Amino acid sequence: MVKIDCIERAVRTSFQKYASFLCRHPVAMLLIPLFCSAGFGVGFLSFSFHTDSEYLFTPQDSRAASERRLARELFPVDYDNVTLNRLTESNQRQINVIVTATDGGNVLTTAIMDEVVGLDRELKNITVFYDESQAVHYSDLCARWKDECLDSDVVKFYTVRKSLVTNNASDSIVEFPYPYGAISATKIVFLEPFLGGSTVINDKYVSATSVLLVYILRNEPAELDGLSEQWEDEALKVSVDFGSSIVNISMLSSDSLDETQKTIVSVVLPYFYATCAALSTFAVLTCLMLRDAVQSKPLLGMLGVLTPCLAVISVFGMLSAARIEFNSVVLSTPFLVIGIGLDNMFVMIAAWRRTSPHLSVEMRVRDTYAEAAVSITITSLTDCLAFCIGGLTPQPAIRIFCLFTALAIAFNFIYHLTFWGGCLVLFGHMEAQNRHSVTLRRVPFQHHTDSNKFRLICCSGGISKTEVSGSNNDDCGHLLMVFFRDCYARLIITAPLMLVTVIIYLVYIAVALTGCSRIEQGLQARNLALEGSQTYNFLSQESEYFDTFGSSVSVMIQAPLPYWSMERELNRMLADFYERDYIHPKNYTRCWFVDFDMFLRNAGISPSSGEEYTQLLRGRFLAKPRFLEYNLDINFGVHGGISSSRCLLSTKYQSDAAGAVAMMKTLRDVADNHSKVIGAPVAVFSRNFIFFEQYAIILPVTLQTVSIAMGTMMLVALLLIPHPVVSLLVTLSVASTMVGVVGFMTLWGVALNSLTMITLILSVGFSVDFSAHMAYCFVVTQATQDPFGRLAGSLHALGYPILQCGISTIISVCSLMFAPSYVYQAFAKILILVTGFGIMHGLLILPTAMWVYSYYSTHRSRVEPEHTEGVTLEQPVHDPLHIVTVD
């Protein structure tokens, strides 16, 4: 067959030459990364943290962003003259408060409503200072309508009602009219959005589980925006300090989610320290060799933990110096890089142990790099490519995370070949001098020691130069390496176990496909908050109690129209919106031309021209107090005609991402269709559409990026694993792993969103790691051409390292399972799944598949595994996996 190992041979030869150079200059290669890390670390002086959740987690240049620009241009917000349903900014300065009873009961009692009024009074009494001298009050900062602050009408209504009712006992029930209440003869307020979990009997609210208070502040000018921010901070303090034994308070400010991003740093940092400690312990323990204190490598294991830490310091410092801002998602990078760094170390140590102790240190290092460096190159390259592909996503937080992580993996790879490689050379010389692996003092050889078991295990080791230099080194090494070769390899190709393997795999695929069919999408706002925080509690209660009304939607007609003659077309457009399940009935709609048409009919007027229509609109209709708000919805051109206008629809609350996306797309489709009918462009906009955009793109972007990643991984595997069939098996193994991850993550309660999407993309790289190591070793092993010999040799070389890699990866992220954040819990769950399934494929499914292919391709009737302890079958037979390798 045609040789395709030219790239692999060139890489192996290059690493062998580099190993020789490394052996001549180990100290220099060790010091250079240390100096680089120290130099790059200075960049932390320019460290900055980005907390704008909208910027970080929503797609840039989305349709919702252009619709918001249009709304800002046509209907700019005047904070002296605005209503709640006409606000356009998703980061609007405001405080939302949910009040519930401590016993979970009815809040419509005099006692609890009095507490609500007291809280309202304390909030409105907050004073902040401009230039530390000028006092600024709530009344100076609040947005207004008709000279009144935009805040909770429910408090105003209760205050008026209480003054009119004689029975104000603390245990008396407060009944509110449904859904409107009169504050005065001229002011009617809409109560329904402010009473959650309510019960209505005979058009009266008789109970409710929560009350919502809203305080709208000014975003501009900049001076007032800063003062509004100060007022929000003081309001949060008031909510914490508010003393009441009968109510619970949850509060959300415009900066709550952004502030959470900062808080997460201090919350997650202890988990990173715990992870480093756990991984250091694991590395030390798994690098020990019982009964040989010389060939053990515990200190080298600790240095393997230090290597990725140096890479993280270098990259974070370098990018901070480049003014690239940090964000909460990037906090996952150190956990990932440390896990990957340990994977590389375990593979290299296993390769070192397979070299003959009778060789010189340089020859052992050359053989180690020749055997393992290509393997870790494949895994590091695939991991880097996975993150580079992830950088194509439209969310800035994900792009920045991918940049940090891809560079950190690249630096870790370089530092592993230099810093850790230099350490390996030095420890190799100490082993050659028969020095203790911890104390570094010379110790006697094992066969020269007495029979004392303690001295035998802890104070001796190594192999004497007087021993037969031709003895096979395969019987030396870690006990688990020998177990994988002599026991496990025989076991997995027995007929009973192969049948069990097939059954396990079929069950695995069936469960995974079931999970894939139930996949959920979306990232709820509360999942960006810390569990147990005020922000998390507020958002949880909001979705539980206030699940009737969503945000209002503006239907914007962007060009002049002959409104006086288009009543039918415009009403047909509105009717088309009402027919959708996402919109409340028309009595909840605020639309100027509907009310104006009714006004004209009631007055018996039928305008005959556009000029008369406009005069009646401006001179009579918009002048009436009940219709004053429509002045905010109509723009008049220079010639007096209507240049643009809007209507406001009331949407139903959407509890999941699928419903939110469907609503947004449906309303846009209706607007696009009627743009053609009425002859003017129509657009719809809601403040929440900005966040709904991420739900809309998540599935296609995930499929696209994962497909690109899979194709790229297959290409890398084909180039560096010199056998096309085995490369295909690796790709199928990765695909199978990904199906399992997606299916089981759904069953584990993890939804598909922008954050889990990038974890899935990196999972492609991670799943390649386990399969690529085993496949590469199976193909290039030269000890034998017998299929079982290749299997045993591969498992001897990489069975234990793959197990170490998997366990270390799980250790590196399992601490995040206890972090009070959905983001990190989901991240840890996915990596645990991909690691577990990667181990299953790398140690069971793929080795079995490669052996079956190799066995049946030889046309042999049975396996002959004799003399496999050393994997040195003397008579090679034809094997389609046989390639020519260059030492």
PDB file of N, CA, C and O in Angstrom, residues 130-192:
ATOM      1  N   TYR A 130     -23.411  64.237  44.668  1.00  0.00           N
ATOM      2  CA  TYR A 130     -22.648  64.644  43.488  1.00  0.00           C
ATOM      3  C   TYR A 130     -21.494  65.516  43.954  1.00  0.00           C
ATOM      4  O   TYR A 130     -21.699  66.513  44.659  1.00  0.00           O
ATOM      5  N   ASP A 131     -20.270  65.151  43.593  1.00  0.00           N
ATOM      6  CA  ASP A 131     -19.062  65.842  44.044  1.00  0.00           C
ATOM      7  C   ASP A 131     -18.959  65.881  45.564  1.00  0.00           C
ATOM      8  O   ASP A 131     -18.420  66.841  46.141  1.00  0.00           O
ATOM      9  N   GLU A 132     -19.507  64.852  46.219  1.00  0.00           N
ATOM     10  CA  GLU A 132     -19.422  64.668  47.667  1.00  0.00           C
ATOM     11  C   GLU A 132     -20.057  65.807  48.464  1.00  0.00           C
ATOM     12  O   GLU A 132     -19.859  65.896  49.677  1.00  0.00           O
ATOM     13  N   SER A 133     -20.811  66.645  47.812  1.00  0.00           N
ATOM     14  CA  SER A 133     -21.400  67.766  48.537  1.00  0.00           C
ATOM     15  C   SER A 133     -22.873  67.989  48.191  1.00  0.00           C
ATOM     16  O   SER A 133     -23.690  68.266  49.055  1.00  0.00           O
ATOM     17  N   GLN A 134     -23.211  67.872  46.930  1.00  0.00           N
ATOM     18  CA  GLN A 134     -24.575  68.155  46.487  1.00  0.00           C
ATOM     19  C   GLN A 134     -25.443  66.908  46.611  1.00  0.00           C
ATOM     20  O   GLN A 134     -25.197  65.900  45.968  1.00  0.00           O
ATOM     21  N   ALA A 135     -26.469  66.978  47.448  1.00  0.00           N
ATOM     22  CA  ALA A 135     -27.360  65.843  47.674  1.00  0.00           C
ATOM     23  C   ALA A 135     -28.292  65.651  46.479  1.00  0.00           C
ATOM     24  O   ALA A 135     -28.857  66.614  45.953  1.00  0.00           O
ATOM     25  N   VAL A 136     -28.431  64.418  46.072  1.00  0.00           N
ATOM     26  CA  VAL A 136     -29.314  64.070  44.959  1.00  0.00           C
ATOM     27  C   VAL A 136     -30.282  63.004  45.454  1.00  0.00           C
ATOM     28  O   VAL A 136     -29.876  61.987  46.020  1.00  0.00           O
ATOM     29  N   HIS A 137     -31.582  63.229  45.245  1.00  0.00           N
ATOM     30  CA  HIS A 137     -32.616  62.345  45.753  1.00  0.00           C
ATOM     31  C   HIS A 137     -33.214  61.513  44.630  1.00  0.00           C
ATOM     32  O   HIS A 137     -32.990  61.768  43.446  1.00  0.00           O
ATOM     33  N   TYR A 138     -34.036  60.542  45.047  1.00  0.00           N
ATOM     34  CA  TYR A 138     -34.694  59.685  44.063  1.00  0.00           C
ATOM     35  C   TYR A 138     -35.520  60.503  43.077  1.00  0.00           C
ATOM     36  O   TYR A 138     -35.522  60.224  41.868  1.00  0.00           O
ATOM     37  N   SER A 139     -36.184  61.506  43.584  1.00  0.00           N
ATOM     38  CA  SER A 139     -37.027  62.333  42.711  1.00  0.00           C
ATOM     39  C   SER A 139     -36.213  63.074  41.655  1.00  0.00           C
ATOM     40  O   SER A 139     -36.754  63.473  40.620  1.00  0.00           O
ATOM     41  N   ASP A 140     -34.920  63.263  41.894  1.00  0.00           N
ATOM     42  CA  ASP A 140     -34.056  63.918  40.908  1.00  0.00           C
ATOM     43  C   ASP A 140     -33.561  62.937  39.843  1.00  0.00           C
ATOM     44  O   ASP A 140     -33.126  63.354  38.760  1.00  0.00           O
ATOM     45  N   LEU A 141     -33.600  61.638  40.159  1.00  0.00           N
ATOM     46  CA  LEU A 141     -33.026  60.628  39.272  1.00  0.00           C
ATOM     47  C   LEU A 141     -34.063  59.800  38.533  1.00  0.00           C
ATOM     48  O   LEU A 141     -33.734  59.135  37.549  1.00  0.00           O
ATOM     49  N   CYS A 142     -35.308  59.822  38.983  1.00  0.00           N
ATOM     50  CA  CYS A 142     -36.291  58.916  38.406  1.00  0.00           C
ATOM     51  C   CYS A 142     -36.745  59.379  37.028  1.00  0.00           C
ATOM     52  O   CYS A 142     -36.810  60.579  36.733  1.00  0.00           O
ATOM     53  N   ALA A 143     -37.028  58.407  36.157  1.00  0.00           N
ATOM     54  CA  ALA A 143     -37.691  58.711  34.884  1.00  0.00           C
ATOM     55  C   ALA A 143     -39.139  59.081  35.186  1.00  0.00           C
ATOM     56  O   ALA A 143     -39.731  58.599  36.159  1.00  0.00           O
ATOM     57  N   ARG A 144     -39.729  59.929  34.342  1.00  0.00           N
ATOM     58  CA  ARG A 144     -41.038  60.488  34.684  1.00  0.00           C
ATOM     59  C   ARG A 144     -42.033  60.354  33.540  1.00  0.00           C
ATOM     60  O   ARG A 144     -41.665  60.305  32.363  1.00  0.00           O
ATOM     61  N   TRP A 145     -43.277  60.337  33.948  1.00  0.00           N
ATOM     62  CA  TRP A 145     -44.400  60.471  33.032  1.00  0.00           C
ATOM     63  C   TRP A 145     -45.440  61.362  33.694  1.00  0.00           C
ATOM     64  O   TRP A 145     -45.877  61.104  34.811  1.00  0.00           O
ATOM     65  N   LYS A 146     -45.791  62.438  33.012  1.00  0.00           N
ATOM     66  CA  LYS A 146     -46.727  63.417  33.552  1.00  0.00           C
ATOM     67  C   LYS A 146     -46.262  63.928  34.917  1.00  0.00           C
ATOM     68  O   LYS A 146     -47.036  64.024  35.881  1.00  0.00           O
ATOM     69  N   ASP A 147     -44.986  64.230  35.000  1.00  0.00           N
ATOM     70  CA  ASP A 147     -44.363  64.787  36.206  1.00  0.00           C
ATOM     71  C   ASP A 147     -44.382  63.854  37.410  1.00  0.00           C
ATOM     72  O   ASP A 147     -44.132  64.283  38.536  1.00  0.00           O
ATOM     73  N   GLU A 148     -44.645  62.585  37.207  1.00  0.00           N
ATOM     74  CA  GLU A 148     -44.590  61.611  38.286  1.00  0.00           C
ATOM     75  C   GLU A 148     -43.517  60.573  37.975  1.00  0.00           C
ATOM     76  O   GLU A 148     -43.329  60.184  36.819  1.00  0.00           O
ATOM     77  N   CYS A 149     -42.826  60.137  39.047  1.00  0.00           N
ATOM     78  CA  CYS A 149     -41.787  59.128  38.864  1.00  0.00           C
ATOM     79  C   CYS A 149     -42.394  57.828  38.375  1.00  0.00           C
ATOM     80  O   CYS A 149     -43.498  57.434  38.795  1.00  0.00           O
ATOM     81  N   LEU A 150     -41.640  57.166  37.481  1.00  0.00           N
ATOM     82  CA  LEU A 150     -42.063  55.845  37.016  1.00  0.00           C
ATOM     83  C   LEU A 150     -41.668  54.811  38.065  1.00  0.00           C
ATOM     84  O   LEU A 150     -40.502  54.419  38.170  1.00  0.00           O
ATOM     85  N   ASP A 151     -42.609  54.399  38.869  1.00  0.00           N
ATOM     86  CA  ASP A 151     -42.347  53.344  39.835  1.00  0.00           C
ATOM     87  C   ASP A 151     -43.620  52.539  40.027  1.00  0.00           C
ATOM     88  O   ASP A 151     -44.509  52.580  39.167  1.00  0.00           O
ATOM     89  N   SER A 152     -43.726  51.859  41.135  1.00  0.00           N
ATOM     90  CA  SER A 152     -44.768  50.844  41.285  1.00  0.00           C
ATOM     91  C   SER A 152     -46.130  51.453  41.582  1.00  0.00           C
ATOM     92  O   SER A 152     -46.354  52.018  42.659  1.00  0.00           O
ATOM     93  N   ASP A 153     -47.045  51.286  40.645  1.00  0.00           N
ATOM     94  CA  ASP A 153     -48.403  51.777  40.834  1.00  0.00           C
ATOM     95  C   ASP A 153     -49.142  50.995  41.911  1.00  0.00           C
ATOM     96  O   ASP A 153     -50.100  51.499  42.509  1.00  0.00           O
ATOM     97  N   VAL A 154     -48.709  49.749  42.186  1.00  0.00           N
ATOM     98  CA  VAL A 154     -49.410  48.953  43.177  1.00  0.00           C
ATOM     99  C   VAL A 154     -49.303  49.585  44.565  1.00  0.00           C
ATOM    100  O   VAL A 154     -50.241  49.532  45.369  1.00  0.00           O
ATOM    101  N   VAL A 155     -48.152  50.217  44.864  1.00  0.00           N
ATOM    102  CA  VAL A 155     -47.995  50.892  46.151  1.00  0.00           C
ATOM    103  C   VAL A 155     -48.886  52.124  46.211  1.00  0.00           C
ATOM    104  O   VAL A 155     -49.542  52.394  47.237  1.00  0.00           O
ATOM    105  N   LYS A 156     -48.936  52.856  45.121  1.00  0.00           N
ATOM    106  CA  LYS A 156     -49.785  54.046  45.080  1.00  0.00           C
ATOM    107  C   LYS A 156     -51.262  53.657  45.259  1.00  0.00           C
ATOM    108  O   LYS A 156     -51.998  54.317  46.007  1.00  0.00           O
ATOM    109  N   PHE A 157     -51.655  52.584  44.590  1.00  0.00           N
ATOM    110  CA  PHE A 157     -53.059  52.176  44.694  1.00  0.00           C
ATOM    111  C   PHE A 157     -53.377  51.728  46.116  1.00  0.00           C
ATOM    112  O   PHE A 157     -54.426  52.078  46.673  1.00  0.00           O
ATOM    113  N   TYR A 158     -52.480  50.965  46.749  1.00  0.00           N
ATOM    114  CA  TYR A 158     -52.741  50.490  48.101  1.00  0.00           C
ATOM    115  C   TYR A 158     -52.823  51.666  49.067  1.00  0.00           C
ATOM    116  O   TYR A 158     -53.669  51.668  49.982  1.00  0.00           O
ATOM    117  N   THR A 159     -51.953  52.648  48.896  1.00  0.00           N
ATOM    118  CA  THR A 159     -51.972  53.801  49.788  1.00  0.00           C
ATOM    119  C   THR A 159     -53.301  54.550  49.690  1.00  0.00           C
ATOM    120  O   THR A 159     -53.891  54.941  50.710  1.00  0.00           O
ATOM    121  N   VAL A 160     -53.776  54.727  48.466  1.00  0.00           N
ATOM    122  CA  VAL A 160     -55.072  55.406  48.279  1.00  0.00           C
ATOM    123  C   VAL A 160     -56.186  54.558  48.874  1.00  0.00           C
ATOM    124  O   VAL A 160     -57.086  55.066  49.571  1.00  0.00           O
ATOM    125  N   ARG A 161     -56.159  53.261  48.604  1.00  0.00           N
ATOM    126  CA  ARG A 161     -57.220  52.368  49.103  1.00  0.00           C
ATOM    127  C   ARG A 161     -57.248  52.363  50.620  1.00  0.00           C
ATOM    128  O   ARG A 161     -58.328  52.385  51.234  1.00  0.00           O
ATOM    129  N   LYS A 162     -56.073  52.311  51.245  1.00  0.00           N
ATOM    130  CA  LYS A 162     -56.022  52.234  52.706  1.00  0.00           C
ATOM    131  C   LYS A 162     -56.642  53.463  53.348  1.00  0.00           C
ATOM    132  O   LYS A 162     -57.258  53.390  54.423  1.00  0.00           O
ATOM    133  N   SER A 163     -56.472  54.608  52.688  1.00  0.00           N
ATOM    134  CA  SER A 163     -57.054  55.839  53.244  1.00  0.00           C
ATOM    135  C   SER A 163     -58.565  55.855  53.143  1.00  0.00           C
ATOM    136  O   SER A 163     -59.230  56.641  53.831  1.00  0.00           O
ATOM    137  N   LEU A 164     -59.137  54.988  52.301  1.00  0.00           N
ATOM    138  CA  LEU A 164     -60.582  54.967  52.100  1.00  0.00           C
ATOM    139  C   LEU A 164     -61.269  53.822  52.832  1.00  0.00           C
ATOM    140  O   LEU A 164     -62.498  53.800  52.943  1.00  0.00           O
ATOM    141  N   VAL A 165     -60.481  52.822  53.316  1.00  0.00           N
ATOM    142  CA  VAL A 165     -61.052  51.643  53.952  1.00  0.00           C
ATOM    143  C   VAL A 165     -60.939  51.783  55.464  1.00  0.00           C
ATOM    144  O   VAL A 165     -59.884  52.170  55.991  1.00  0.00           O
ATOM    145  N   THR A 166     -62.020  51.462  56.162  1.00  0.00           N
ATOM    146  CA  THR A 166     -62.026  51.603  57.628  1.00  0.00           C
ATOM    147  C   THR A 166     -61.375  50.422  58.323  1.00  0.00           C
ATOM    148  O   THR A 166     -60.743  50.566  59.364  1.00  0.00           O
ATOM    149  N   ASN A 167     -61.495  49.185  57.735  1.00  0.00           N
ATOM    150  CA  ASN A 167     -60.925  47.996  58.369  1.00  0.00           C
ATOM    151  C   ASN A 167     -59.494  47.800  57.895  1.00  0.00           C
ATOM    152  O   ASN A 167     -59.244  47.292  56.807  1.00  0.00           O
ATOM    153  N   ASN A 168     -58.516  48.237  58.722  1.00  0.00           N
ATOM    154  CA  ASN A 168     -57.108  48.087  58.369  1.00  0.00           C
ATOM    155  C   ASN A 168     -56.379  47.219  59.379  1.00  0.00           C
ATOM    156  O   ASN A 168     -55.221  47.453  59.701  1.00  0.00           O
ATOM    157  N   ALA A 169     -57.073  46.228  59.929  1.00  0.00           N
ATOM    158  CA  ALA A 169     -56.416  45.285  60.846  1.00  0.00           C
ATOM    159  C   ALA A 169     -55.286  44.566  60.128  1.00  0.00           C
ATOM    160  O   ALA A 169     -55.349  44.312  58.925  1.00  0.00           O
ATOM    161  N   SER A 170     -54.249  44.205  60.906  1.00  0.00           N
ATOM    162  CA  SER A 170     -53.043  43.640  60.284  1.00  0.00           C
ATOM    163  C   SER A 170     -53.307  42.329  59.577  1.00  0.00           C
ATOM    164  O   SER A 170     -52.603  41.967  58.643  1.00  0.00           O
ATOM    165  N   ASP A 171     -54.335  41.577  60.027  1.00  0.00           N
ATOM    166  CA  ASP A 171     -54.601  40.293  59.405  1.00  0.00           C
ATOM    167  C   ASP A 171     -55.705  40.355  58.363  1.00  0.00           C
ATOM    168  O   ASP A 171     -56.141  39.323  57.855  1.00  0.00           O
ATOM    169  N   SER A 172     -56.169  41.559  58.069  1.00  0.00           N
ATOM    170  CA  SER A 172     -57.253  41.678  57.094  1.00  0.00           C
ATOM    171  C   SER A 172     -56.724  41.484  55.682  1.00  0.00           C
ATOM    172  O   SER A 172     -55.568  41.793  55.374  1.00  0.00           O
ATOM    173  N   ILE A 173     -57.566  40.933  54.818  1.00  0.00           N
ATOM    174  CA  ILE A 173     -57.205  40.692  53.427  1.00  0.00           C
ATOM    175  C   ILE A 173     -57.446  41.955  52.615  1.00  0.00           C
ATOM    176  O   ILE A 173     -58.471  42.627  52.755  1.00  0.00           O
ATOM    177  N   VAL A 174     -56.464  42.277  51.778  1.00  0.00           N
ATOM    178  CA  VAL A 174     -56.570  43.446  50.900  1.00  0.00           C
ATOM    179  C   VAL A 174     -57.019  42.957  49.530  1.00  0.00           C
ATOM    180  O   VAL A 174     -56.310  42.170  48.889  1.00  0.00           O
ATOM    181  N   GLU A 175     -58.158  43.400  49.083  1.00  0.00           N
ATOM    182  CA  GLU A 175     -58.668  43.010  47.771  1.00  0.00           C
ATOM    183  C   GLU A 175     -58.418  44.136  46.768  1.00  0.00           C
ATOM    184  O   GLU A 175     -58.790  45.286  47.012  1.00  0.00           O
ATOM    185  N   PHE A 176     -57.754  43.766  45.655  1.00  0.00           N
ATOM    186  CA  PHE A 176     -57.494  44.720  44.586  1.00  0.00           C
ATOM    187  C   PHE A 176     -58.410  44.395  43.415  1.00  0.00           C
ATOM    188  O   PHE A 176     -58.693  43.218  43.147  1.00  0.00           O
ATOM    189  N   PRO A 177     -58.884  45.399  42.707  1.00  0.00           N
ATOM    190  CA  PRO A 177     -59.691  45.120  41.505  1.00  0.00           C
ATOM    191  C   PRO A 177     -58.827  44.520  40.407  1.00  0.00           C
ATOM    192  O   PRO A 177     -57.624  44.756  40.332  1.00  0.00           O
ATOM    193  N   TYR A 178     -59.457  43.724  39.540  1.00  0.00           N
ATOM    194  CA  TYR A 178     -58.746  43.057  38.445  1.00  0.00           C
ATOM    195  C   TYR A 178     -59.244  43.599  37.105  1.00  0.00           C
ATOM    196  O   TYR A 178     -60.451  43.688  36.884  1.00  0.00           O
ATOM    197  N   PRO A 179     -58.337  43.930  36.174  1.00  0.00           N
ATOM    198  CA  PRO A 179     -56.880  44.046  36.321  1.00  0.00           C
ATOM    199  C   PRO A 179     -56.435  45.489  36.521  1.00  0.00           C
ATOM    200  O   PRO A 179     -55.267  45.756  36.690  1.00  0.00           O
ATOM    201  N   TYR A 180     -57.418  46.434  36.502  1.00  0.00           N
ATOM    202  CA  TYR A 180     -57.105  47.855  36.625  1.00  0.00           C
ATOM    203  C   TYR A 180     -57.610  48.391  37.954  1.00  0.00           C
ATOM    204  O   TYR A 180     -58.611  47.906  38.496  1.00  0.00           O
ATOM    205  N   GLY A 181     -56.922  49.423  38.453  1.00  0.00           N
ATOM    206  CA  GLY A 181     -57.376  50.102  39.655  1.00  0.00           C
ATOM    207  C   GLY A 181     -57.280  51.594  39.481  1.00  0.00           C
ATOM    208  O   GLY A 181     -56.378  52.104  38.799  1.00  0.00           O
ATOM    209  N   ALA A 182     -58.203  52.339  40.087  1.00  0.00           N
ATOM    210  CA  ALA A 182     -58.243  53.796  39.950  1.00  0.00           C
ATOM    211  C   ALA A 182     -57.501  54.442  41.109  1.00  0.00           C
ATOM    212  O   ALA A 182     -57.828  54.205  42.276  1.00  0.00           O
ATOM    213  N   ILE A 183     -56.506  55.264  40.776  1.00  0.00           N
ATOM    214  CA  ILE A 183     -55.796  56.041  41.782  1.00  0.00           C
ATOM    215  C   ILE A 183     -56.490  57.377  41.999  1.00  0.00           C
ATOM    216  O   ILE A 183     -56.553  57.900  43.108  1.00  0.00           O
ATOM    217  N   SER A 184     -57.018  57.916  40.917  1.00  0.00           N
ATOM    218  CA  SER A 184     -57.766  59.173  40.988  1.00  0.00           C
ATOM    219  C   SER A 184     -58.816  59.142  39.894  1.00  0.00           C
ATOM    220  O   SER A 184     -58.937  58.156  39.154  1.00  0.00           O
ATOM    221  N   ALA A 185     -59.535  60.233  39.792  1.00  0.00           N
ATOM    222  CA  ALA A 185     -60.593  60.296  38.785  1.00  0.00           C
ATOM    223  C   ALA A 185     -60.035  60.280  37.376  1.00  0.00           C
ATOM    224  O   ALA A 185     -60.739  59.904  36.429  1.00  0.00           O
ATOM    225  N   THR A 186     -58.773  60.642  37.237  1.00  0.00           N
ATOM    226  CA  THR A 186     -58.187  60.738  35.895  1.00  0.00           C
ATOM    227  C   THR A 186     -57.074  59.717  35.657  1.00  0.00           C
ATOM    228  O   THR A 186     -56.518  59.680  34.567  1.00  0.00           O
ATOM    229  N   LYS A 187     -56.721  58.922  36.652  1.00  0.00           N
ATOM    230  CA  LYS A 187     -55.604  57.996  36.481  1.00  0.00           C
ATOM    231  C   LYS A 187     -56.026  56.578  36.829  1.00  0.00           C
ATOM    232  O   LYS A 187     -56.429  56.290  37.968  1.00  0.00           O
ATOM    233  N   ILE A 188     -55.921  55.686  35.845  1.00  0.00           N
ATOM    234  CA  ILE A 188     -56.189  54.262  35.999  1.00  0.00           C
ATOM    235  C   ILE A 188     -54.861  53.521  35.843  1.00  0.00           C
ATOM    236  O   ILE A 188     -54.100  53.782  34.913  1.00  0.00           O
ATOM    237  N   VAL A 189     -54.586  52.593  36.757  1.00  0.00           N
ATOM    238  CA  VAL A 189     -53.312  51.871  36.703  1.00  0.00           C
ATOM    239  C   VAL A 189     -53.574  50.397  36.434  1.00  0.00           C
ATOM    240  O   VAL A 189     -54.604  49.840  36.841  1.00  0.00           O
ATOM    241  N   PHE A 190     -52.631  49.799  35.738  1.00  0.00           N
ATOM    242  CA  PHE A 190     -52.695  48.380  35.368  1.00  0.00           C
ATOM    243  C   PHE A 190     -51.952  47.596  36.448  1.00  0.00           C
ATOM    244  O   PHE A 190     -50.741  47.706  36.598  1.00  0.00           O
ATOM    245  N   LEU A 191     -52.661  46.774  37.220  1.00  0.00           N
ATOM    246  CA  LEU A 191     -52.100  46.093  38.382  1.00  0.00           C
ATOM    247  C   LEU A 191     -51.543  44.705  38.074  1.00  0.00           C
ATOM    248  O   LEU A 191     -50.687  44.202  38.808  1.00  0.00           O
ATOM    249  N   GLU A 192     -52.029  44.073  37.035  1.00  0.00           N
ATOM    250  CA  GLU A 192     -51.722  42.660  36.809  1.00  0.00           C
ATOM    251  C   GLU A 192     -50.232  42.346  36.739  1.00  0.00           C
ATOM    252  O   GLU A 192     -49.790  41.340  37.310  1.00  0.00           O
TER     253      GLU A 192
END
